[in-house]
Coordinates of C-alpha atoms and ligand atoms in Angstrom, one line a residue:
X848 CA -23.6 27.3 62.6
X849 CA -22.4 27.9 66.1
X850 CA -22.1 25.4 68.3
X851 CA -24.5 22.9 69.9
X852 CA -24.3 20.8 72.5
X853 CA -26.1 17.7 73.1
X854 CA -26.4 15.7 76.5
X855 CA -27.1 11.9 75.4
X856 CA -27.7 9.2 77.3
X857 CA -28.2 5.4 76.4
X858 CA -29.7 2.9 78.5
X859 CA -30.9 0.2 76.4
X860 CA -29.1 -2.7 77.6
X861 CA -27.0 -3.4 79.9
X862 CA -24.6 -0.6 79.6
X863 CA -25.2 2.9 82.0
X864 CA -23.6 5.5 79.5
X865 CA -24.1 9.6 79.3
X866 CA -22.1 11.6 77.0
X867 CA -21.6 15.6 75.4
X868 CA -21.1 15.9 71.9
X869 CA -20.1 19.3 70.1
X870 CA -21.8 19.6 66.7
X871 CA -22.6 15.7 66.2
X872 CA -18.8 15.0 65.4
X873 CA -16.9 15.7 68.7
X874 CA -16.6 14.0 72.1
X875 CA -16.1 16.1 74.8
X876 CA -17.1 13.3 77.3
X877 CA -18.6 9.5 77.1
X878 CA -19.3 8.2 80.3
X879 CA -20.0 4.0 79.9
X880 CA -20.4 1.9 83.3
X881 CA -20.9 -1.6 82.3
X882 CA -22.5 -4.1 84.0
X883 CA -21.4 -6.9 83.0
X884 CA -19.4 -8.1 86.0
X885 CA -23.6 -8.6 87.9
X886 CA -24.8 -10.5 84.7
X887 CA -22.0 -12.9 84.0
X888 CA -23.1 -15.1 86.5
X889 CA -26.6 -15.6 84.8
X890 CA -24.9 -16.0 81.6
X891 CA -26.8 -13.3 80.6
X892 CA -28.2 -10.0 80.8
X893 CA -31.0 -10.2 83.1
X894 CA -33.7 -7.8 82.4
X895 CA -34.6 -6.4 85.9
X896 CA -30.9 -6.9 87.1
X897 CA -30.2 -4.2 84.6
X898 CA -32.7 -1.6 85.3
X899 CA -32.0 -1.8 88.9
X900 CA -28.4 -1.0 87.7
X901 CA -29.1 1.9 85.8
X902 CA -31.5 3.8 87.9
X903 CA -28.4 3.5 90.8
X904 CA -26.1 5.0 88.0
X905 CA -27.7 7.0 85.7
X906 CA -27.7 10.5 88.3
X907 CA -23.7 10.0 88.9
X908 CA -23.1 9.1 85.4
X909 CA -24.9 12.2 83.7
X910 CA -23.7 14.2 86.1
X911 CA -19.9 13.0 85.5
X912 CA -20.6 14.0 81.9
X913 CA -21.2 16.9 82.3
X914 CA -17.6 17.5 85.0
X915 CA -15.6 16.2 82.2
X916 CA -17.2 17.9 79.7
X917 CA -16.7 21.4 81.5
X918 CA -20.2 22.1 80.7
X919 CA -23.4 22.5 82.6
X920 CA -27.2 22.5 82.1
X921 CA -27.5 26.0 80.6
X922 CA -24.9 25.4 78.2
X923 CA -26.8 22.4 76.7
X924 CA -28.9 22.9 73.4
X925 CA -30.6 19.1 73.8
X926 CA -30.8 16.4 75.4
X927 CA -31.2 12.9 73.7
X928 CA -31.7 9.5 74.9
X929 CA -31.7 5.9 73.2
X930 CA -35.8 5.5 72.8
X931 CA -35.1 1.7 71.6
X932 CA -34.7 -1.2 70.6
X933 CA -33.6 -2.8 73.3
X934 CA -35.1 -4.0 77.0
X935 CA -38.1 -2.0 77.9
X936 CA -37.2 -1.5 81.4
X937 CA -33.8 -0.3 81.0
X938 CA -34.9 2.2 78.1
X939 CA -37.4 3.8 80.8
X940 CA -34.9 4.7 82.9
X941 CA -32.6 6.7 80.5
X942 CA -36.6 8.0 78.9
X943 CA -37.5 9.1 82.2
X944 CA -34.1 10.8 82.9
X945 CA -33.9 12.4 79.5
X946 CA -37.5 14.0 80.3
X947 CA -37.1 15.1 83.6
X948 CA -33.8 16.8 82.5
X949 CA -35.7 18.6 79.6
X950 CA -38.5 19.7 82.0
X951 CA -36.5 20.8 84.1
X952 CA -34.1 22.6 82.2
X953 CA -36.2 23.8 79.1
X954 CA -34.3 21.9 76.7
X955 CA -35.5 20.1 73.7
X956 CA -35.9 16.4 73.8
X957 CA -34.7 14.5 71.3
X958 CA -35.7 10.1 71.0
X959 CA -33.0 8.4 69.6
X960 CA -32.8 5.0 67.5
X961 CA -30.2 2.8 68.6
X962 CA -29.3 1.5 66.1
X963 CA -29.0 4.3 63.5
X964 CA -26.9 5.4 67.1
X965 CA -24.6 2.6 66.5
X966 CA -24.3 3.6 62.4
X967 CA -23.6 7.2 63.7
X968 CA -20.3 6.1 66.0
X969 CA -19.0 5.9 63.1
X970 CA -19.3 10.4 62.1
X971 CA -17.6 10.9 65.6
X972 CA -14.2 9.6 63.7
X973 CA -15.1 10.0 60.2
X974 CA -17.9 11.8 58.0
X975 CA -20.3 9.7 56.9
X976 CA -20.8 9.8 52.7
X977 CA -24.0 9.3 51.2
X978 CA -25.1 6.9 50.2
X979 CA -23.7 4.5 51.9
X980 CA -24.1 0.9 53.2
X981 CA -24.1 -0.1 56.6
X982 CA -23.9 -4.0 58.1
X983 CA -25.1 -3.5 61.6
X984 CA -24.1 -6.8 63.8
X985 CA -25.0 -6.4 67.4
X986 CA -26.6 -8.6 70.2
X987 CA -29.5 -8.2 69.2
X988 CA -29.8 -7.1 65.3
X989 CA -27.7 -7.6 61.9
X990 CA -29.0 -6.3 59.4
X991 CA -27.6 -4.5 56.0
X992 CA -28.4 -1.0 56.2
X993 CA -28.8 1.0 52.6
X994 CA -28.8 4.9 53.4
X995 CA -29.5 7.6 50.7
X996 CA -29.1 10.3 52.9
X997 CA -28.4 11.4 56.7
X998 CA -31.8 10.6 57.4
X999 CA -33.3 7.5 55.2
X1000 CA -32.8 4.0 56.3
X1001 CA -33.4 0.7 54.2
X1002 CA -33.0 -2.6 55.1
X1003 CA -32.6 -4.7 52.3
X1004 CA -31.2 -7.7 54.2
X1005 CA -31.2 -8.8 58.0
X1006 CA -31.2 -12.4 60.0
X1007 CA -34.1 -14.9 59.7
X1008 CA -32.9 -16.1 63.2
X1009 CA -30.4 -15.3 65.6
X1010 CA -28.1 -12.1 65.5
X1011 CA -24.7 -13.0 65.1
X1012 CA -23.3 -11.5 68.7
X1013 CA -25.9 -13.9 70.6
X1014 CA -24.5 -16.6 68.1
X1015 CA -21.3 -16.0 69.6
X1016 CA -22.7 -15.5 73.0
X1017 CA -24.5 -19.1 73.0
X1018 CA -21.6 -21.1 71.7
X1019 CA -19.4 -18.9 74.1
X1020 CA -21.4 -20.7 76.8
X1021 CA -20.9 -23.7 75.1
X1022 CA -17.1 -23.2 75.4
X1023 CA -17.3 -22.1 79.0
X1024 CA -16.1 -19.0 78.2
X1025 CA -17.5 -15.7 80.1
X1026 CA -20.8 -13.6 79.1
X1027 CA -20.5 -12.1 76.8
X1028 CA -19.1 -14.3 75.0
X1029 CA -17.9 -12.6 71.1
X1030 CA -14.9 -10.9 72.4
X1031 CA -13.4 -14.2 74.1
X1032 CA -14.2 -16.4 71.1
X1033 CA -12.6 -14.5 68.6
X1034 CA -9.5 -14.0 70.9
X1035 CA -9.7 -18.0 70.8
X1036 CA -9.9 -17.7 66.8
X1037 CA -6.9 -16.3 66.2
X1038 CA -4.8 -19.0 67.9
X1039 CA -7.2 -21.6 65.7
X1040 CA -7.4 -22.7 62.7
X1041 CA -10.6 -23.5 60.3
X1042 CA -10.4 -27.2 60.1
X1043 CA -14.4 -28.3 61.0
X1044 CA -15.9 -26.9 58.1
X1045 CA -18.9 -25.5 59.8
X1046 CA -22.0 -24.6 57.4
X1047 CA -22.4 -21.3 55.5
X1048 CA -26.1 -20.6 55.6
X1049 CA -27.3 -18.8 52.5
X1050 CA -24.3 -17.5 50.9
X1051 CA -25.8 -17.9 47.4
X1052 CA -29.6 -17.2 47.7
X1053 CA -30.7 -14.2 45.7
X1054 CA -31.3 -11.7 48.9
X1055 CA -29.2 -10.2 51.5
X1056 CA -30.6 -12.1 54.3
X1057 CA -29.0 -14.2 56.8
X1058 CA -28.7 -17.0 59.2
X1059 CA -26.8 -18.3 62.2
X1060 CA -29.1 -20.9 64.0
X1061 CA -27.9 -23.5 61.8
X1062 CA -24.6 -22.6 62.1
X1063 CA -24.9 -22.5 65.9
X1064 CA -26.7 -26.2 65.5
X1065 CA -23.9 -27.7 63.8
X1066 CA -21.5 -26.1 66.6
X1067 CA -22.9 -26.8 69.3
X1068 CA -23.7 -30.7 68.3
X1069 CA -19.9 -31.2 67.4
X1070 CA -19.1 -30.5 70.8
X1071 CA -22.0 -32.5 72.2
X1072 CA -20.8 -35.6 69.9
X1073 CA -17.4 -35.4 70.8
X1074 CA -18.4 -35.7 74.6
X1075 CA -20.6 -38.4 74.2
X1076 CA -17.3 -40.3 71.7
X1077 CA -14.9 -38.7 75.0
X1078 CA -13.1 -37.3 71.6
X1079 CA -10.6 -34.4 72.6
X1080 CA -11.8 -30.9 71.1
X1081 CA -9.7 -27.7 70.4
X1082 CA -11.2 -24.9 71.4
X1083 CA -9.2 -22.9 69.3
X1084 CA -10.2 -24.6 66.4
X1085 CA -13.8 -24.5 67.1
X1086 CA -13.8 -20.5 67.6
X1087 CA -11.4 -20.1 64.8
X1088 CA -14.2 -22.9 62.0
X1089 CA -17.2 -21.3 63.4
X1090 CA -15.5 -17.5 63.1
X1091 CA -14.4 -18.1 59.4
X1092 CA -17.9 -19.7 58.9
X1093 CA -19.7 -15.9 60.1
X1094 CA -17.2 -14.0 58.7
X1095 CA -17.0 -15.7 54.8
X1096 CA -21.1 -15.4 54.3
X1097 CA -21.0 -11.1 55.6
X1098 CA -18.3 -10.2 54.0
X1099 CA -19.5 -11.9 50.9
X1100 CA -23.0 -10.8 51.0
X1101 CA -22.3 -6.9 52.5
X1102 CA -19.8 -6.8 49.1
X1103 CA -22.4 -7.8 47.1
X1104 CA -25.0 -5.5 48.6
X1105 CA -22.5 -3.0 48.2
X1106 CA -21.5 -3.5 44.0
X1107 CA -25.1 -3.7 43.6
X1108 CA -26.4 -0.7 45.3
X1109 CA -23.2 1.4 43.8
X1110 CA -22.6 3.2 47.5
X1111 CA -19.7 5.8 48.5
X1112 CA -19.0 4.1 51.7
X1113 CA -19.3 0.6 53.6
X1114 CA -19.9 1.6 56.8
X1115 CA -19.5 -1.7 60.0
X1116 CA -21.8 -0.5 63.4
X1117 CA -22.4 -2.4 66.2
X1118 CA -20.5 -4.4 69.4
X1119 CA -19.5 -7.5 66.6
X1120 CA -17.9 -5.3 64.7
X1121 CA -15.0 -5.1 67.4
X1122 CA -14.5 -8.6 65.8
X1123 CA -11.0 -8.7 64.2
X1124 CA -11.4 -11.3 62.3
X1125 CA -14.5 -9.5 60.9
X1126 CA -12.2 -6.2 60.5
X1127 CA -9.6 -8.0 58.8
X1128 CA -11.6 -9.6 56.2
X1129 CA -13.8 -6.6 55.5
X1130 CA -10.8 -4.2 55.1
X1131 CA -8.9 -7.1 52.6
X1132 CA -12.5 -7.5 50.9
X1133 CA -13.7 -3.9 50.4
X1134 CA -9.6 -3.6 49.2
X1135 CA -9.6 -6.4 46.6
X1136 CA -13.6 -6.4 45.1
X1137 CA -14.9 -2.2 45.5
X1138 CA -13.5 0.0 43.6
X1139 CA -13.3 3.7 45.3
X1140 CA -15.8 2.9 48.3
X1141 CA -14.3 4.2 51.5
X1142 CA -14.2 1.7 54.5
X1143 CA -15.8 3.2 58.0
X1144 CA -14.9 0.7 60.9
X1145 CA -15.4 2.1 64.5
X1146 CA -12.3 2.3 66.9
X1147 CA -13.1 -0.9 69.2
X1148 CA -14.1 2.0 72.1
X1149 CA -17.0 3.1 70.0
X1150 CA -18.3 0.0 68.9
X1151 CA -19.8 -0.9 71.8
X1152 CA -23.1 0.6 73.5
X1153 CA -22.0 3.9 74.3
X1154 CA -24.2 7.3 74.8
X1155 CA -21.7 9.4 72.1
X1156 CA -23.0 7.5 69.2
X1157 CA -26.5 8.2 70.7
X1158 CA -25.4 12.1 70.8
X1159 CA -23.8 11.7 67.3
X1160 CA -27.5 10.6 65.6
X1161 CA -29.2 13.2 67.6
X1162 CA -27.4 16.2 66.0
X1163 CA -29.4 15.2 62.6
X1164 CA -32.6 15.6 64.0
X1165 CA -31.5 18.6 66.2
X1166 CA -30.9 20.1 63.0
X1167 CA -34.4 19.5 61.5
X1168 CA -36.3 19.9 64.7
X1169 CA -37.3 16.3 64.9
X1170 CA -38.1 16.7 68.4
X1171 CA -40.1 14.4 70.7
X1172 CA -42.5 15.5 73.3
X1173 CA -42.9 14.1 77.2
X1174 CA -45.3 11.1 76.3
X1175 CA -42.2 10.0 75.0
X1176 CA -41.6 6.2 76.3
X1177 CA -39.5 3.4 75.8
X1178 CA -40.1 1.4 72.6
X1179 CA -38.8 -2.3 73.0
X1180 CA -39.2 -3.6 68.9
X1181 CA -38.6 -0.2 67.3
X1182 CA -36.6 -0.7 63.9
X1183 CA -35.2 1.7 61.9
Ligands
LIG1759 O1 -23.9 -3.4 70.2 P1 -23.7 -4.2 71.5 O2 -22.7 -3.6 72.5 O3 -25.0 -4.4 72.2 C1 -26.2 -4.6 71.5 O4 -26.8 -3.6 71.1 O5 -26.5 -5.8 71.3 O6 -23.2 -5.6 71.1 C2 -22.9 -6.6 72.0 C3 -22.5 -7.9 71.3 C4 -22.4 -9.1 72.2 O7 -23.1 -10.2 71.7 C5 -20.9 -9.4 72.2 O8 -20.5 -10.7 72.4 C6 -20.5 -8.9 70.8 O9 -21.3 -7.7 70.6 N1 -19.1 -8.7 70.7 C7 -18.3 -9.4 69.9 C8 -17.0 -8.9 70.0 N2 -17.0 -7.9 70.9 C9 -18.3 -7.8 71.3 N3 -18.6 -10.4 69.0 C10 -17.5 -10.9 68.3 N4 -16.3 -10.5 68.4 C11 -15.9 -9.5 69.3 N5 -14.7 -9.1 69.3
LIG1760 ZN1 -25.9 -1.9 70.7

């Protein structure tokens, strides 16, 4: 096949982000601007804060694509935009963008799932192997992700509560460490160690479901009881007890999911799995329990929201003219 170029862009959160990507597998530019500096005083994203920040950067940030890709409009065979999950107004802008450049230009427009985006990061370093198993952990979603093939998602397991990045965000605040919070805390872990013995929330239940409220609970009343007492806590300790406490119950339940669905590949997605701790474990896991099932973890620039696992998704359906049409909006609660 010759080549194809997609223009992606990804707005869904709080991260401006255009990118070019040859053939689904190569990056010839990923442009992100955060914004995380405007939130971090709010302790976190705030909805309209964000959507007033990406319709000021999406023009320069498409357009800087497109200069460090060497490429311009004509040379494009797409263009494909994050259609959700994620915050409604932020995904209009990138929609609206994405449309107006396919208008304009004649281009096919392709409406990209973010999440299935964040699984994809993944082919930009590797090839994906079906079929695989993903464990998507984000802000806003972990789930365990069984694909069959390039295109057929099942979740057999995902939290009954909070996602684990916002558990690490809340207790974050709790520590007084900045928004977002994951990156901080587990950076805290590694000079801790696990000595609170913080719950591990359905490790044995017959399903691949899980949850971190309780978990969070327990956290965040050990530091309020140790106020109250004036007891002295280490921080270290706490990031390192509640880290070992997320890491121990999906590691154990993704190797499960993993023996029991007999997959080629374990494949991590999503801004937690930057987590080393997480890494570490999975890697020594996957290493000691599955036998010939190929690890896939992200480099920690691609885990992140970032528009080249958005192009990186859309080359599937570029290639079985999935295509959507200009009544194309954003869709805030889409799964995959
Ligand atoms: O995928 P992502 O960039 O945005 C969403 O789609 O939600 O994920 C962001 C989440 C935040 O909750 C952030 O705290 C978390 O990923 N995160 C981490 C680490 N780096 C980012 N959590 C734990 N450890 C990290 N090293
Ligand atoms: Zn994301």
């Amino acid at each position: 096949m010759d080549k194809k170029l997609i223009l992606a862009i990804e707005t869904s959160c709080d991260e401006t982000s255009a990118a070019v990507i040859e053939n689904g597998q190569t990056i010839l530019s990923n442009i992100v601007a955060s914004q995380i500096k405007s939130h971090q005083r709010f302790g976190g994203v705030v909805p309209e804060i964000a959507s007033r920040h990406h319709v000021e950067q999406i023009t320069l940030i498409i357009e800087e694509a497109l200069l460090e890709a060497d490429v311009t409009y004509s040379d494009l065979d797409a263009v494909a935009v994050t259609e959700g999950p994620g915050l409604v107004g932020a995904l209009l802008i990138g929609v609206n963008a994405a449309k107006a450049i396919a208008f304009a230009h004649d281009l096919p427009l392709i409406a990209v799932n973010h999440i299935k985006g964040h699984i994809f990061a993944n082919q930009l370093v590797d090839t994906l192997t079906f079929p695989l198993l993903s464990l998507v952990v984000s802000g806003g979603h972990t789930e365990l992700i069984y694909m069959e093939s390039e295109d057929s998602y099942k979740i057999i397991g995902e939290t009954r509560d909070d996602a684990v990045g916002e558990a690490y965000d809340k207790i974050g605040r709790v520590l007084g460490v900045p928004y977002p919070g994951g990156k901080h805390i587990d950076q805290m872990a590694h000079e801790g160690k696990d000595t609170y013995n913080f719950p591990r929330a359905m490790m044995t239940d017959d399903n691949f479901d899980f949850s971190f409220s309780g978990l969070k609970s327990s956290f965040i009343n050990t530091v309020h009881n140790a106020k109250q007492k004036d007891e002295e806590l280490n921080h270290n300790d706490l990031a390192a007890s509640f880290q070992a406490a997320v890491v121990e119950v999906l590691v154990s339940k993704t190797i499960r999911a993993a023996k029991l669905k007999n997959v080629k590949q374990l494949v991590l997605a999503g801004g937690v799995a930057a987590n080393q701790g997480l890494r570490t474990a999975l890697e020594k896991a996957v290493f000691e329990e599955l036998d010939e099932v190929e690890l896939l973890i992200p480099p920690l620039r691609l885990c992140g929201d970032n528009a080249a696992m958005i192009g990186a998704a859309a080359f599937v359906q570029l290639r079985n003219n999935d295509y959507a049409d200009y009544s194309l909006n954003g869709r805030p609660g889409l799964t995959v």
